[in-house]
Structure formats: C-alpha cells, structure tokens
C-alpha positions as MATLAB code, in Angstrom:
seq = 'XXXXXXXXXXXXXXXXXXXXXXXXXXXXXXXXXXXXXXXXXXXXXXXXXXXXXXXXXXXXXXXXXXXXXXXXXXXXXXXXXXXXXXXXXXXXXXXXXXXXXXXXXXXXXXXXXXXXXXXXXXXXXXXXXXXXXXXXXXXXXXXXXXXXXXXXXXXXXXXXXXXXXXXXXXXXXXXXXXXXXXXXXXXXXXXXXXXXXXXXXXXXXXXXXXXXXXXXXXXXXXXX';
ca = [
     -46.947  -10.844  -66.882;
     -44.840  -11.713  -63.916;
     -41.149  -11.754  -64.536;
     -39.597  -14.434  -63.402;
     -32.341  -25.231  -58.689;
     -30.738  -29.336  -58.121;
     -29.194  -29.846  -54.633;
     -25.976  -31.811  -55.043;
     -27.182  -35.433  -54.696;
     -24.103  -36.878  -53.129;
     -22.958  -37.407  -49.593;
     -19.816  -35.479  -50.383;
     -21.765  -32.234  -50.347;
     -22.925  -32.802  -46.781;
     -19.848  -31.325  -46.180;
     -29.538  -12.175  -42.767;
     -30.704   -7.273  -39.327;
     -34.328   -6.676  -40.297;
     -34.013   -5.562  -43.881;
     -34.870   -6.406  -47.465;
     -32.395   -6.298  -50.395;
     -33.130   -4.587  -53.687;
     -35.674   -6.469  -55.722;
     -34.380   -5.316  -59.130;
     -33.311   -8.417  -61.061;
     -30.328   -8.490  -63.429;
     -32.563   -9.984  -66.119;
     -35.589  -12.226  -66.522;
     -35.058  -16.021  -66.715;
     -36.891  -16.182  -69.989;
     -35.761  -19.674  -71.066;
     -37.042  -22.506  -68.934;
     -34.176  -24.363  -67.180;
     -35.604  -26.231  -64.149;
     -33.893  -26.224  -60.767;
     -35.019  -28.483  -57.985;
     -36.458  -27.313  -54.797;
     -35.828  -29.389  -51.682;
     -37.154  -29.464  -48.026;
     -35.673  -26.478  -46.105;
     -34.734  -28.807  -43.221;
     -31.598  -30.904  -43.019;
     -32.221  -34.546  -42.490;
     -35.680  -36.136  -42.175;
     -38.898  -34.101  -42.218;
     -42.603  -34.543  -42.893;
     -44.754  -33.050  -45.605;
     -48.049  -31.425  -44.487;
     -48.223  -33.634  -41.316;
     -51.904  -33.016  -40.503;
     -53.292  -32.666  -43.969;
     -54.018  -28.958  -43.522;
     -51.111  -27.163  -45.229;
     -50.519  -28.734  -48.606;
     -49.634  -26.442  -51.496;
     -52.859  -26.965  -53.312;
     -54.670  -24.624  -50.969;
     -52.304  -23.480  -48.160;
     -52.277  -19.722  -47.572;
     -49.655  -17.612  -49.332;
     -48.781  -14.590  -47.228;
     -45.627  -13.089  -48.737;
     -44.851  -11.423  -51.913;
     -41.738  -10.607  -53.994;
     -41.250   -8.265  -56.969;
     -44.783   -7.025  -56.338;
     -46.487  -10.389  -56.751;
     -47.823  -12.894  -54.267;
     -45.641  -15.942  -54.106;
     -46.513  -19.017  -56.244;
     -47.253  -21.690  -53.639;
     -46.633  -22.621  -50.005;
     -46.355  -25.650  -47.793;
     -45.577  -26.511  -44.174;
     -42.683  -28.931  -43.670;
     -42.639  -30.425  -40.123;
     -39.767  -31.358  -37.759;
     -39.550  -31.103  -34.035;
     -37.670  -28.169  -32.540;
     -33.909  -28.069  -32.934;
     -33.485  -29.215  -36.554;
     -31.193  -27.343  -38.866;
     -32.942  -25.084  -41.411;
     -31.236  -24.656  -44.800;
     -31.777  -23.237  -48.217;
     -34.311  -25.150  -50.343;
     -32.538  -24.369  -53.619;
     -30.252  -26.807  -55.357;
     -26.816  -26.065  -56.753;
     -27.322  -26.666  -60.533;
     -29.954  -26.222  -63.118;
     -31.088  -28.979  -65.505;
     -28.646  -27.456  -68.054;
     -25.826  -27.745  -65.612;
     -25.593  -24.047  -64.748;
     -24.271  -23.336  -61.227;
     -26.800  -21.615  -58.922;
     -25.800  -18.970  -56.408;
     -28.091  -18.131  -53.492;
     -28.106  -15.044  -51.310;
     -30.139  -13.724  -48.452;
     -32.535  -10.953  -49.468;
     -34.846  -10.714  -46.422;
     -34.352  -11.077  -42.649;
     -37.192   -9.935  -40.446;
     -39.776  -11.150  -37.940;
     -42.217  -13.312  -39.879;
     -45.394  -12.351  -38.126;
     -47.223   -9.038  -38.572;
     -46.736   -8.175  -34.903;
     -43.007   -7.837  -35.464;
     -42.387   -9.943  -32.363;
     -39.980  -12.964  -32.888;
     -41.854  -14.743  -30.037;
     -44.953  -14.927  -32.176;
     -43.394  -16.914  -34.994;
     -39.665  -16.515  -35.458;
     -37.825  -15.169  -38.490;
     -38.765  -14.950  -42.149;
     -35.630  -15.472  -44.145;
     -35.861  -14.673  -47.832;
     -33.474  -16.240  -50.364;
     -32.785  -15.465  -54.029;
     -31.381  -17.952  -56.535;
     -29.394  -16.738  -59.551;
     -28.079  -18.568  -62.600;
     -24.282  -17.800  -62.528;
     -23.817  -18.618  -66.227;
     -26.390  -16.126  -67.431;
     -26.771  -13.757  -64.560;
     -30.503  -14.262  -64.610;
     -32.453  -14.233  -61.382;
     -34.429  -17.512  -61.243;
     -36.569  -17.483  -58.068;
     -36.983  -16.564  -54.465;
     -38.050  -18.576  -51.422;
     -39.333  -17.341  -48.073;
     -38.441  -19.663  -45.158;
     -40.690  -18.766  -42.154;
     -40.745  -19.767  -38.450;
     -36.958  -19.924  -38.143;
     -35.456  -19.885  -34.622;
     -31.890  -19.347  -33.424;
     -30.711  -17.476  -36.531;
     -26.924  -17.311  -36.641;
     -25.403  -13.782  -36.670;
     -23.916  -14.252  -40.132;
     -27.259  -14.721  -41.794;
     -27.915  -11.159  -42.883;
     -29.163   -9.546  -46.051;
     -26.542   -9.934  -48.793;
     -24.996  -13.054  -47.369;
     -24.198  -15.908  -49.723;
     -25.426  -19.261  -48.568;
     -24.664  -22.833  -49.814;
     -26.989  -25.843  -49.695;
     -26.077  -26.746  -46.191;
     -25.478  -23.324  -44.661;
     -27.390  -23.159  -41.385;
     -30.090  -20.463  -41.502;
     -31.276  -21.280  -38.056;
     -33.384  -24.063  -36.426;
     -36.969  -25.251  -36.226;
     -38.580  -23.924  -33.114;
     -41.630  -23.585  -30.924;
     -43.231  -20.241  -30.526;
     -46.078  -19.007  -28.429;
     -49.534  -19.711  -29.715;
     -50.954  -16.837  -31.775;
     -53.009  -16.147  -34.798;
     -49.759  -16.340  -36.784;
     -48.609  -19.647  -35.183;
     -51.351  -22.007  -34.189;
     -49.253  -24.762  -32.745;
     -49.857  -26.512  -29.413;
     -47.036  -29.088  -29.199;
     -43.629  -30.029  -30.547;
     -45.133  -32.271  -33.219;
     -46.631  -29.214  -34.775;
     -43.346  -27.369  -35.132;
     -42.766  -26.585  -38.820;
     -41.209  -24.404  -41.512;
     -43.628  -22.462  -43.632;
     -42.058  -22.372  -47.085;
     -43.170  -20.141  -49.959;
     -41.650  -20.166  -53.468;
     -41.911  -17.772  -56.389;
     -40.416  -17.745  -59.886;
     -38.985  -14.501  -61.213;
     -40.423  -15.278  -64.655;
     -43.790  -16.998  -65.004;
     -44.580  -19.609  -62.259;
     -42.877  -22.381  -60.391;
     -44.462  -25.762  -59.439;
     -44.669  -28.250  -56.521;
     -44.507  -32.013  -56.544;
     -47.869  -33.258  -55.224;
     -47.826  -35.898  -52.528;
     -50.064  -37.230  -49.716;
     -50.230  -35.597  -46.317;
     -47.842  -36.888  -43.663;
     -45.319  -38.173  -46.277;
     -41.779  -38.667  -44.914;
     -39.104  -36.559  -46.702;
     -35.289  -36.575  -46.736;
     -33.170  -33.587  -47.456;
     -32.742  -34.873  -51.025;
     -36.471  -35.259  -51.754;
     -37.518  -32.986  -54.586;
     -40.631  -31.062  -53.544;
     -40.904  -28.500  -56.370;
     -39.166  -26.838  -59.253;
     -38.263  -23.255  -60.211;
     -37.048  -21.978  -63.519;
     -39.979  -23.703  -65.151;
     -42.755  -21.856  -67.034;
     -46.199  -22.668  -65.619;
     -49.146  -20.339  -66.239;
     -50.415  -19.626  -62.696;
     -50.098  -20.061  -58.935;
     -50.335  -23.468  -57.171;
     -49.262  -25.538  -60.159;
     -48.402  -29.205  -59.854;
     -45.129  -30.209  -61.632;
];
C-alpha cells in the first residue's frame, strides 16, 4: 500500500540547484485530514484550455516515494504569470501546513531547460503531527528565482518562477502563447489524493479549489 492543504482565503494573505531531497517521511498521514489544492498560478488561469489535459486521463510522468503520482492537469496562463505553491496553509482540522522544496531540476528528459523549463517539487507537512501529507510537481516553470532551492521553505504566495514559452519538442508541444501552461502533478503520501472535476476551458482564480490531499481514496485519478 502506498504511504501517504487550505490556502488562506482572505486578501490579507496576498501579502530550489538540480537536486532531490530525501524522500524518507517522518510518519504516514494515516488519519484523513483534507487539505485543499489550488492552481499553481497567482491570479486568473484556465483549467485544461483545449480539453486535452484534464486529470481523468492526462499523462502522469513523475513519481515520488517510488510510486507514480496520483493525477495531473495542465493549468494555462500566458507567459509571465507568477507560479506559486498549490498547497494551502491549513488542514480541515485547522493544523498549520508547512511546505518545502524537495526537487529542482530540468523537467524534460533531455535535461535542457529550453525544452520545457524547470520541474519544482514541493512537500507538504502537518506541523501539528509532523506527518508528511503530500507532494506536488510543478512543471514548465521559467525564470526560477535563485532562492528556490532544495530545502527552501515556501509560503502560499512565494514566487517559484513564471509561466513561460519553450521551444517545441516532444516534451512541450506548444505553438503559441495561449498554449503556455503549468503541468501539475499531485500525490498523497498515504493512500490517494483527488481532483475536483470541471469542464475544459473553465476559468480559475488563485482561490479555486482544484483538488484535495490528505484524503483517503483508493486509487489514481479519483474525483473528490
């Protein structure tokens, strides 16, 4: 069995080196305590703009703790938008959630940033129990700040980089700015996370809940 956050919903809150951190968790998050997942783009964005990358069938390419991630989706925004952590700051039980960077590397298999930008992996931990809840891989990140390195702590609005345009390749099949997107993958540390189903080309804000971690679903690609 695979061992397995809410963004502060108030305007007051508006105010990682190619490496991978150790994957050994402090403990399994064995008791369900949901945490919301939000779009990894600050401001407005679009869910599955062209109807080809919804989480019901979109490819999962990354793994954590020896397991393929639970689900993936492409979130669209023209180049230059700020990319942020998708994890919220509190669980349903009110536990504070801490997020740190665990992966920073080129996202495409070629190892060339020009082919698809950075993959930035994030890990969410329940600070009350010490349990690791989930990870998220945020892919196709451009203009990564120098302080985003493995081990860095990030808040809900810490800038991880920007949406960008990269050269067309098998890893990044985009022909124009309207196709610029973040490829997001999510995985629970105990059992499976879920996504909130919605139609293609749905407008999102940075407070739209798109999924949940810390829940106990029975398999990959589960609707909440």
